[in-house]
């Protein structure tokens, strides 16, 4: 590999000090910053994060109890890297890309230390189909051939970064990830290419050009798609206190977002949540491909009881894998739950290094680290001669203490992200899910995506959306008045507005993640739902003008059908929509007093 | 015989610095021998060349720098476990204090345990009937869950926890169960209340108790819950029992943690608690659960008192982020004489959806649960409005909701500490209450259940 060619000087030292996950070793003068090291005879994995003369500060990714001064430390001369190649999809890895199922075979139900297992399975053979032939000139990022990894994901085997030249040989057939599948003749000699390549996690994978996002990442979640859409290649943050449904929102996006690949990072969260994903995803069917959702998912799990230093690495491991799929021209969605735990891991290491703390004990570089991470998202033209387009969208959950987003992690995140889905414990107590507060949330993509929605779904989409938003805004103001003077003081028109807004909240924004149909709503159905609520409002308004009684309008029978429209199967929505409109029209007609002659 | 050091350089609070040590390792257990021959335990917090920073597990009273000796034992803190632990009482460090014989350990286990591989977890989904409507009906507990009780000073969390321990059962099974109880810094009276309550039901024979009372050294509390969880893991995963772990009071534990952190002069996080408190709490709470290929399970009910009734205080806040829900007790309800005073709206069981429904509880459970929540929330809103504007300002519908909210608290929540309701009874009461409202208001319930259970009369 080119990227590690400069180092490979192995340096050996001994432990001087152990304090939790921080180990300080002497005699490490030849090691590089961010080199991976093996600590003690148990060969625990660590990374150099500071150098003073020949003393290296090492964060160890495994439990350090039992280590003491005098034990050996060996630098491997390479930075922390991940293995990229067939076998990623459907796997569950720990924070430093060790497959948890293989660890289980070695160490049983509990995680023991010093387990060495390769990231990608070495014994599996993959069918490689070449797309290039001997004599072809290739540049870095060019697709040499493909491997059908699952029924829905075809992995493209790309020429690694830094290799340009002529193909000397290329084979087709069945290979393990370590077998040589092609040889490329370059100016610096022949380079052997395998199905697998490596990449250092702390460095973004290169691309040709970054573009502005131009289309939404459709998620099937109404409040997101309609009100606060996220773009393909965009970044979003979901902050919320505990119990407000952050994880359910993340799971819903991982399940239903219209992405080719989903990378889900469980960073310092509950073990059972990862188990839930592991159990549930294989059984869920992707509405687009008809295959199991697990066949497009990569999981990274560093649960809250796993070593804290690996938590810091898990985010980078995940995003590097995501970038690799982006480079193949896929649309990739990455969910990180939760970035606050990552920041806390950073704080813990910073504290042990005795650095001068910034706000609330977080290191001063918290903001820049977060920014670096989120900036790895985006829509790009990938390397290679074909100018393929790939996109990487990132959705990060934030867990602010006490739900108060004035804390450093939330604030640093908000400076970077374009979409903010603010979760509200008040809504959660009322069991209004997803508890995304429509008044505090925002999406800076709303306007840039307007053309796409108007041309793809319906030309009145944006107008409807604005009307709905205005209605909710008005509701908040009217609620204030009601609190002061009571419902009776409102005009009939205002009462109708409150009723319509309630319908928007209960019949449209409220979405049941555990209902088999309601869990995912295609855009067309979302559009019809908006139209129904607005149809109720507009025709009622007309009826009021014609002298109808507000009490009658409020208790129209057809409103119940509007409320149940969300549970209508996708195939039947158009028919049901028409029926409800007819019903509504006749109900309204009946509510209008007949003029007597 | 391990090497002895007479080189204690300083003792400050729970920390001690020993110089010139050799061949010792991080997290190693040590023993201090006082001039009187008394021994106390400690562990290595940090090792820098020949200097070891050591944390005491017991009080530092009487340690003399010149005459005390330190030995390092070459292993970390361990607990000897065996079947015979059932029915016994231990102190916070695992020594028997019930005048019974010492335990002859079947094996010795590191009290820190090992993280569970997420790939080896079994998702908790067996319904536990606690007999408490506000829990069974609305915030259902399942086997392998960690569901804390957020209480506050002066609220009856002990009664509720004891009630759960007494009544909890998985219906239709007779698998072996056990209770592991860890008391951290609670009063003798509170601890005695639990003991008496276990005795009353005969559960004491299947209970292991680790007791650190308010007047025991605070520093001992750091190891107490880990002792308890080690015993629980042994009983659950080695012996195949279903273990209910009650930890009380987490607030005292966190304060002990803060004490050590402050003594080490670490950069504090919020309110002086260490930045790693999340990780520290998680390594305890996450030991609850089920494993593939194992029969047993650990269900955990940690109890914590929220300082100033403040849910955003770091202790309840971090706990809430780790545990699978929370049961919150409310002072307001307690004053209204609602027993147990469970505030159902902010309470939550994250695992309830997998534990309820047909074959587990009843098919209409999920629907009625959501409807009860929504109706109670609206009823409370209406009552709030009533306080400001008077009853006349409410619409007729809101008046009904207000009535519903009152009845709900009185009948559904306030059942007393001795009533053991089956899930069917709980659901029936729920339907009776919902029938206060007109059928058209019950939007969250499917028609088929409304047809079957809705009580249509005197409207």
PDB file of C-alpha atoms in Angstrom, chain A residues 16-21 55 63-69 71 92 100-101 103-104 107-113 240-247 267-276 278-280 301 303-308 311 341 344 347-348 351-352 354-355 357 360-361 398-403 425 428-433 482-488 495 502 506-507 510 512 514-516 559-560 563-564 567, chain B residues 23-28 45-50 76 110 114-124 138-139 144-146 150 233 264 266-270 274-276 278-279 282-283 286-294 311-312 316-326 328 344-348 350-354 370 373-374 377-378 381 384-385 388-389 392-393 395 398 440-447 450:
ATOM      1  CA  UNK A  16       6.248   3.783  32.088  1.00  0.00           C
ATOM      2  CA  UNK A  17       2.822   4.743  33.346  1.00  0.00           C
ATOM      3  CA  UNK A  18      -0.715   3.348  33.260  1.00  0.00           C
ATOM      4  CA  UNK A  19      -3.780   5.451  34.074  1.00  0.00           C
ATOM      5  CA  UNK A  20      -7.007   3.970  32.810  1.00  0.00           C
ATOM      6  CA  UNK A  21      -7.028   3.783  29.016  1.00  0.00           C
ATOM      7  CA  UNK A  55       7.780   9.165  25.444  1.00  0.00           C
ATOM      8  CA  UNK A  63      -9.297  -2.674  29.132  1.00  0.00           C
ATOM      9  CA  UNK A  64      -5.884  -1.958  30.685  1.00  0.00           C
ATOM     10  CA  UNK A  65      -6.202  -3.561  34.083  1.00  0.00           C
ATOM     11  CA  UNK A  66      -3.240  -5.759  34.863  1.00  0.00           C
ATOM     12  CA  UNK A  67      -0.762  -3.717  32.847  1.00  0.00           C
ATOM     13  CA  UNK A  68       2.271  -2.405  34.667  1.00  0.00           C
ATOM     14  CA  UNK A  69       5.546  -0.568  34.094  1.00  0.00           C
ATOM     15  CA  UNK A  71       5.990  -4.359  29.909  1.00  0.00           C
ATOM     16  CA  UNK A  92     -21.260  -6.164  12.952  1.00  0.00           C
ATOM     17  CA  UNK A 100     -18.107  -9.295  16.889  1.00  0.00           C
ATOM     18  CA  UNK A 101     -19.339 -12.695  15.721  1.00  0.00           C
ATOM     19  CA  UNK A 103     -14.800 -12.532  18.639  1.00  0.00           C
ATOM     20  CA  UNK A 104     -17.680 -14.505  20.078  1.00  0.00           C
ATOM     21  CA  UNK A 107     -13.988 -15.578  23.639  1.00  0.00           C
ATOM     22  CA  UNK A 108     -17.605 -16.558  24.257  1.00  0.00           C
ATOM     23  CA  UNK A 109     -20.458 -14.305  25.276  1.00  0.00           C
ATOM     24  CA  UNK A 110     -18.224 -11.753  26.940  1.00  0.00           C
ATOM     25  CA  UNK A 111     -15.536  -9.643  25.344  1.00  0.00           C
ATOM     26  CA  UNK A 112     -12.083 -10.645  26.455  1.00  0.00           C
ATOM     27  CA  UNK A 113      -8.925  -8.735  25.783  1.00  0.00           C
ATOM     28  CA  UNK A 240     -32.909  15.365  22.370  1.00  0.00           C
ATOM     29  CA  UNK A 241     -33.137  14.426  26.024  1.00  0.00           C
ATOM     30  CA  UNK A 242     -33.396  10.756  26.934  1.00  0.00           C
ATOM     31  CA  UNK A 243     -36.732   9.179  26.218  1.00  0.00           C
ATOM     32  CA  UNK A 244     -37.527  11.537  23.377  1.00  0.00           C
ATOM     33  CA  UNK A 245     -36.992   8.912  20.727  1.00  0.00           C
ATOM     34  CA  UNK A 246     -33.583   9.689  19.236  1.00  0.00           C
ATOM     35  CA  UNK A 247     -32.748   6.090  18.707  1.00  0.00           C
ATOM     36  CA  UNK A 267     -21.442   4.683  19.762  1.00  0.00           C
ATOM     37  CA  UNK A 268     -21.592   4.342  23.529  1.00  0.00           C
ATOM     38  CA  UNK A 269     -25.231   3.330  23.532  1.00  0.00           C
ATOM     39  CA  UNK A 270     -27.190   0.397  24.918  1.00  0.00           C
ATOM     40  CA  UNK A 271     -26.215  -3.156  24.081  1.00  0.00           C
ATOM     41  CA  UNK A 272     -29.802  -4.233  23.623  1.00  0.00           C
ATOM     42  CA  UNK A 273     -30.327  -1.596  20.955  1.00  0.00           C
ATOM     43  CA  UNK A 274     -27.643  -3.169  18.802  1.00  0.00           C
ATOM     44  CA  UNK A 275     -29.187  -6.583  19.434  1.00  0.00           C
ATOM     45  CA  UNK A 276     -32.509  -5.157  18.341  1.00  0.00           C
ATOM     46  CA  UNK A 278     -29.283  -7.353  14.610  1.00  0.00           C
ATOM     47  CA  UNK A 279     -32.555  -9.192  15.185  1.00  0.00           C
ATOM     48  CA  UNK A 280     -34.877  -6.922  13.336  1.00  0.00           C
ATOM     49  CA  UNK A 301     -21.042  -1.292  17.796  1.00  0.00           C
ATOM     50  CA  UNK A 303     -21.782  -0.195  23.444  1.00  0.00           C
ATOM     51  CA  UNK A 304     -21.492   1.845  26.609  1.00  0.00           C
ATOM     52  CA  UNK A 305     -19.814  -0.943  28.568  1.00  0.00           C
ATOM     53  CA  UNK A 306     -17.133  -1.518  25.942  1.00  0.00           C
ATOM     54  CA  UNK A 307     -13.735   0.214  26.293  1.00  0.00           C
ATOM     55  CA  UNK A 308     -14.061   3.954  26.017  1.00  0.00           C
ATOM     56  CA  UNK A 311     -15.569   4.683  21.131  1.00  0.00           C
ATOM     57  CA  UNK A 341     -20.635   9.714  23.738  1.00  0.00           C
ATOM     58  CA  UNK A 344     -17.193  12.281  26.124  1.00  0.00           C
ATOM     59  CA  UNK A 347     -12.997  14.456  27.006  1.00  0.00           C
ATOM     60  CA  UNK A 348     -11.910  11.492  29.048  1.00  0.00           C
ATOM     61  CA  UNK A 351      -8.467  14.772  30.939  1.00  0.00           C
ATOM     62  CA  UNK A 352      -6.011  11.924  31.338  1.00  0.00           C
ATOM     63  CA  UNK A 354      -3.910  16.671  31.546  1.00  0.00           C
ATOM     64  CA  UNK A 355      -4.758  19.082  28.773  1.00  0.00           C
ATOM     65  CA  UNK A 357      -9.939  22.005  29.337  1.00  0.00           C
ATOM     66  CA  UNK A 360     -17.425  21.808  30.629  1.00  0.00           C
ATOM     67  CA  UNK A 361     -14.150  19.941  30.600  1.00  0.00           C
ATOM     68  CA  UNK A 398     -26.692  14.261  20.122  1.00  0.00           C
ATOM     69  CA  UNK A 399     -27.535  13.503  23.742  1.00  0.00           C
ATOM     70  CA  UNK A 400     -27.389  16.824  25.565  1.00  0.00           C
ATOM     71  CA  UNK A 401     -27.353  16.569  29.371  1.00  0.00           C
ATOM     72  CA  UNK A 402     -30.799  17.383  30.672  1.00  0.00           C
ATOM     73  CA  UNK A 403     -31.972  18.011  27.116  1.00  0.00           C
ATOM     74  CA  UNK A 425     -39.675  15.743  25.709  1.00  0.00           C
ATOM     75  CA  UNK A 428     -42.736  12.537  23.873  1.00  0.00           C
ATOM     76  CA  UNK A 429     -44.755  12.613  27.111  1.00  0.00           C
ATOM     77  CA  UNK A 430     -47.877  13.051  25.015  1.00  0.00           C
ATOM     78  CA  UNK A 431     -46.663  10.089  22.993  1.00  0.00           C
ATOM     79  CA  UNK A 432     -46.485  12.209  19.881  1.00  0.00           C
ATOM     80  CA  UNK A 433     -43.812  10.418  17.845  1.00  0.00           C
ATOM     81  CA  UNK A 482     -56.481  30.242  24.613  1.00  0.00           C
ATOM     82  CA  UNK A 483     -54.297  29.875  27.692  1.00  0.00           C
ATOM     83  CA  UNK A 484     -55.089  33.460  28.641  1.00  0.00           C
ATOM     84  CA  UNK A 485     -58.741  33.870  27.792  1.00  0.00           C
ATOM     85  CA  UNK A 486     -60.155  30.449  26.995  1.00  0.00           C
ATOM     86  CA  UNK A 487     -61.446  28.760  23.906  1.00  0.00           C
ATOM     87  CA  UNK A 488     -64.752  30.644  23.877  1.00  0.00           C
ATOM     88  CA  UNK A 495     -61.293  27.630  16.170  1.00  0.00           C
ATOM     89  CA  UNK A 502     -54.677  19.466  15.496  1.00  0.00           C
ATOM     90  CA  UNK A 506     -52.419  13.953  14.902  1.00  0.00           C
ATOM     91  CA  UNK A 507     -53.253  12.759  11.411  1.00  0.00           C
ATOM     92  CA  UNK A 510     -47.740  11.743  14.190  1.00  0.00           C
ATOM     93  CA  UNK A 512     -46.258   5.161  14.364  1.00  0.00           C
ATOM     94  CA  UNK A 514     -44.250   0.186  15.028  1.00  0.00           C
ATOM     95  CA  UNK A 515     -47.283   0.044  12.712  1.00  0.00           C
ATOM     96  CA  UNK A 516     -46.651  -2.126   9.677  1.00  0.00           C
ATOM     97  CA  UNK A 559     -62.671  13.510   9.895  1.00  0.00           C
ATOM     98  CA  UNK A 560     -62.272  10.101  11.432  1.00  0.00           C
ATOM     99  CA  UNK A 563     -57.384  10.309  10.687  1.00  0.00           C
ATOM    100  CA  UNK A 564     -57.229   6.693   9.595  1.00  0.00           C
ATOM    101  CA  UNK A 567     -53.095   3.242   7.836  1.00  0.00           C
TER     102      UNK A 567
ATOM    103  CA  UNK B  23       6.205  -5.268  39.328  1.00  0.00           C
ATOM    104  CA  UNK B  24       2.758  -4.109  40.150  1.00  0.00           C
ATOM    105  CA  UNK B  25       0.076  -3.405  37.627  1.00  0.00           C
ATOM    106  CA  UNK B  26      -2.841  -1.092  37.007  1.00  0.00           C
ATOM    107  CA  UNK B  27      -6.062  -2.052  38.824  1.00  0.00           C
ATOM    108  CA  UNK B  28      -4.205  -4.514  41.060  1.00  0.00           C
ATOM    109  CA  UNK B  45      -5.528   3.695  40.291  1.00  0.00           C
ATOM    110  CA  UNK B  46      -2.449   4.834  38.483  1.00  0.00           C
ATOM    111  CA  UNK B  47       1.049   3.528  38.200  1.00  0.00           C
ATOM    112  CA  UNK B  48       3.875   5.763  37.089  1.00  0.00           C
ATOM    113  CA  UNK B  49       7.285   4.116  37.167  1.00  0.00           C
ATOM    114  CA  UNK B  50       7.830   3.257  40.827  1.00  0.00           C
ATOM    115  CA  UNK B  76      -7.769  -7.451  40.831  1.00  0.00           C
ATOM    116  CA  UNK B 110     -13.274 -10.361  38.987  1.00  0.00           C
ATOM    117  CA  UNK B 114     -16.392  -8.285  31.227  1.00  0.00           C
ATOM    118  CA  UNK B 115     -18.470  -6.347  28.709  1.00  0.00           C
ATOM    119  CA  UNK B 116     -21.132  -8.455  27.042  1.00  0.00           C
ATOM    120  CA  UNK B 117     -20.659  -8.955  23.328  1.00  0.00           C
ATOM    121  CA  UNK B 118     -23.650  -7.228  21.682  1.00  0.00           C
ATOM    122  CA  UNK B 119     -23.768 -10.073  19.178  1.00  0.00           C
ATOM    123  CA  UNK B 120     -24.268 -12.507  22.065  1.00  0.00           C
ATOM    124  CA  UNK B 121     -27.149 -10.654  23.667  1.00  0.00           C
ATOM    125  CA  UNK B 122     -30.632 -12.036  23.571  1.00  0.00           C
ATOM    126  CA  UNK B 123     -33.257  -9.358  23.181  1.00  0.00           C
ATOM    127  CA  UNK B 124     -35.419  -9.097  26.322  1.00  0.00           C
ATOM    128  CA  UNK B 138     -48.169   1.444  30.719  1.00  0.00           C
ATOM    129  CA  UNK B 139     -44.457   0.929  31.343  1.00  0.00           C
ATOM    130  CA  UNK B 144     -33.387  -8.692  31.181  1.00  0.00           C
ATOM    131  CA  UNK B 145     -34.363  -5.042  31.273  1.00  0.00           C
ATOM    132  CA  UNK B 146     -32.782  -2.332  33.396  1.00  0.00           C
ATOM    133  CA  UNK B 150     -36.260   7.921  39.795  1.00  0.00           C
ATOM    134  CA  UNK B 233     -23.999 -12.848  36.892  1.00  0.00           C
ATOM    135  CA  UNK B 264      -7.413  12.917  42.323  1.00  0.00           C
ATOM    136  CA  UNK B 266      -9.450  15.492  37.955  1.00  0.00           C
ATOM    137  CA  UNK B 267     -11.105  18.039  35.692  1.00  0.00           C
ATOM    138  CA  UNK B 268     -14.738  17.793  36.769  1.00  0.00           C
ATOM    139  CA  UNK B 269     -17.710  17.486  34.437  1.00  0.00           C
ATOM    140  CA  UNK B 270     -21.122  18.793  35.385  1.00  0.00           C
ATOM    141  CA  UNK B 274     -16.240  13.110  36.898  1.00  0.00           C
ATOM    142  CA  UNK B 275     -16.405  13.221  33.109  1.00  0.00           C
ATOM    143  CA  UNK B 276     -16.286   9.427  32.973  1.00  0.00           C
ATOM    144  CA  UNK B 278     -21.427   7.934  32.076  1.00  0.00           C
ATOM    145  CA  UNK B 279     -18.976   5.153  31.249  1.00  0.00           C
ATOM    146  CA  UNK B 282     -22.803   2.091  32.014  1.00  0.00           C
ATOM    147  CA  UNK B 283     -20.358  -0.639  33.014  1.00  0.00           C
ATOM    148  CA  UNK B 286     -25.121  -2.861  31.045  1.00  0.00           C
ATOM    149  CA  UNK B 287     -24.449  -6.008  33.039  1.00  0.00           C
ATOM    150  CA  UNK B 288     -28.199  -6.578  32.996  1.00  0.00           C
ATOM    151  CA  UNK B 289     -29.583  -8.615  30.135  1.00  0.00           C
ATOM    152  CA  UNK B 290     -29.867 -12.025  28.593  1.00  0.00           C
ATOM    153  CA  UNK B 291     -27.319 -14.052  26.667  1.00  0.00           C
ATOM    154  CA  UNK B 292     -27.717 -16.485  23.849  1.00  0.00           C
ATOM    155  CA  UNK B 293     -27.367 -20.065  24.946  1.00  0.00           C
ATOM    156  CA  UNK B 294     -27.968 -19.228  28.605  1.00  0.00           C
ATOM    157  CA  UNK B 311     -34.489  15.110  36.505  1.00  0.00           C
ATOM    158  CA  UNK B 312     -31.756  16.968  34.634  1.00  0.00           C
ATOM    159  CA  UNK B 316     -30.682  10.747  36.759  1.00  0.00           C
ATOM    160  CA  UNK B 317     -29.738  12.268  33.431  1.00  0.00           C
ATOM    161  CA  UNK B 318     -26.845   9.913  32.695  1.00  0.00           C
ATOM    162  CA  UNK B 319     -28.797   6.994  34.098  1.00  0.00           C
ATOM    163  CA  UNK B 320     -31.709   7.751  31.798  1.00  0.00           C
ATOM    164  CA  UNK B 321     -29.393   7.717  28.810  1.00  0.00           C
ATOM    165  CA  UNK B 322     -28.154   4.226  29.675  1.00  0.00           C
ATOM    166  CA  UNK B 323     -31.135   2.407  31.126  1.00  0.00           C
ATOM    167  CA  UNK B 324     -34.093   1.163  29.156  1.00  0.00           C
ATOM    168  CA  UNK B 325     -36.586   3.631  30.494  1.00  0.00           C
ATOM    169  CA  UNK B 326     -37.414   4.967  33.928  1.00  0.00           C
ATOM    170  CA  UNK B 328     -40.592   8.405  37.916  1.00  0.00           C
ATOM    171  CA  UNK B 344     -46.808   7.821  34.215  1.00  0.00           C
ATOM    172  CA  UNK B 345     -46.304  10.505  31.573  1.00  0.00           C
ATOM    173  CA  UNK B 346     -42.541  11.013  31.942  1.00  0.00           C
ATOM    174  CA  UNK B 347     -42.088   7.351  32.902  1.00  0.00           C
ATOM    175  CA  UNK B 348     -41.139   5.030  30.112  1.00  0.00           C
ATOM    176  CA  UNK B 350     -38.299   1.264  26.164  1.00  0.00           C
ATOM    177  CA  UNK B 351     -38.671  -2.463  25.836  1.00  0.00           C
ATOM    178  CA  UNK B 352     -42.417  -2.625  26.390  1.00  0.00           C
ATOM    179  CA  UNK B 353     -43.309  -2.980  22.721  1.00  0.00           C
ATOM    180  CA  UNK B 354     -41.563  -6.323  22.480  1.00  0.00           C
ATOM    181  CA  UNK B 370     -51.338   4.598  23.876  1.00  0.00           C
ATOM    182  CA  UNK B 373     -51.360   7.999  27.766  1.00  0.00           C
ATOM    183  CA  UNK B 374     -52.885  10.400  25.266  1.00  0.00           C
ATOM    184  CA  UNK B 377     -52.016  13.906  28.950  1.00  0.00           C
ATOM    185  CA  UNK B 378     -54.982  15.795  27.545  1.00  0.00           C
ATOM    186  CA  UNK B 381     -53.714  19.865  30.179  1.00  0.00           C
ATOM    187  CA  UNK B 384     -54.152  23.020  34.135  1.00  0.00           C
ATOM    188  CA  UNK B 385     -56.371  25.259  32.053  1.00  0.00           C
ATOM    189  CA  UNK B 388     -56.072  29.353  35.294  1.00  0.00           C
ATOM    190  CA  UNK B 389     -59.459  30.049  33.792  1.00  0.00           C
ATOM    191  CA  UNK B 392     -66.505  27.286  32.964  1.00  0.00           C
ATOM    192  CA  UNK B 393     -63.867  27.978  30.365  1.00  0.00           C
ATOM    193  CA  UNK B 395     -65.413  22.689  26.614  1.00  0.00           C
ATOM    194  CA  UNK B 398     -62.269  18.879  28.114  1.00  0.00           C
ATOM    195  CA  UNK B 440     -65.246   8.578  18.747  1.00  0.00           C
ATOM    196  CA  UNK B 441     -62.450  10.073  20.878  1.00  0.00           C
ATOM    197  CA  UNK B 442     -60.573   6.779  21.059  1.00  0.00           C
ATOM    198  CA  UNK B 443     -58.691   7.210  17.805  1.00  0.00           C
ATOM    199  CA  UNK B 444     -55.708   5.125  18.766  1.00  0.00           C
ATOM    200  CA  UNK B 445     -57.651   1.934  19.289  1.00  0.00           C
ATOM    201  CA  UNK B 446     -58.595  -0.400  16.483  1.00  0.00           C
ATOM    202  CA  UNK B 447     -62.308  -0.898  15.864  1.00  0.00           C
ATOM    203  CA  UNK B 450     -63.483  -1.159  20.673  1.00  0.00           C
TER     204      UNK B 450
END
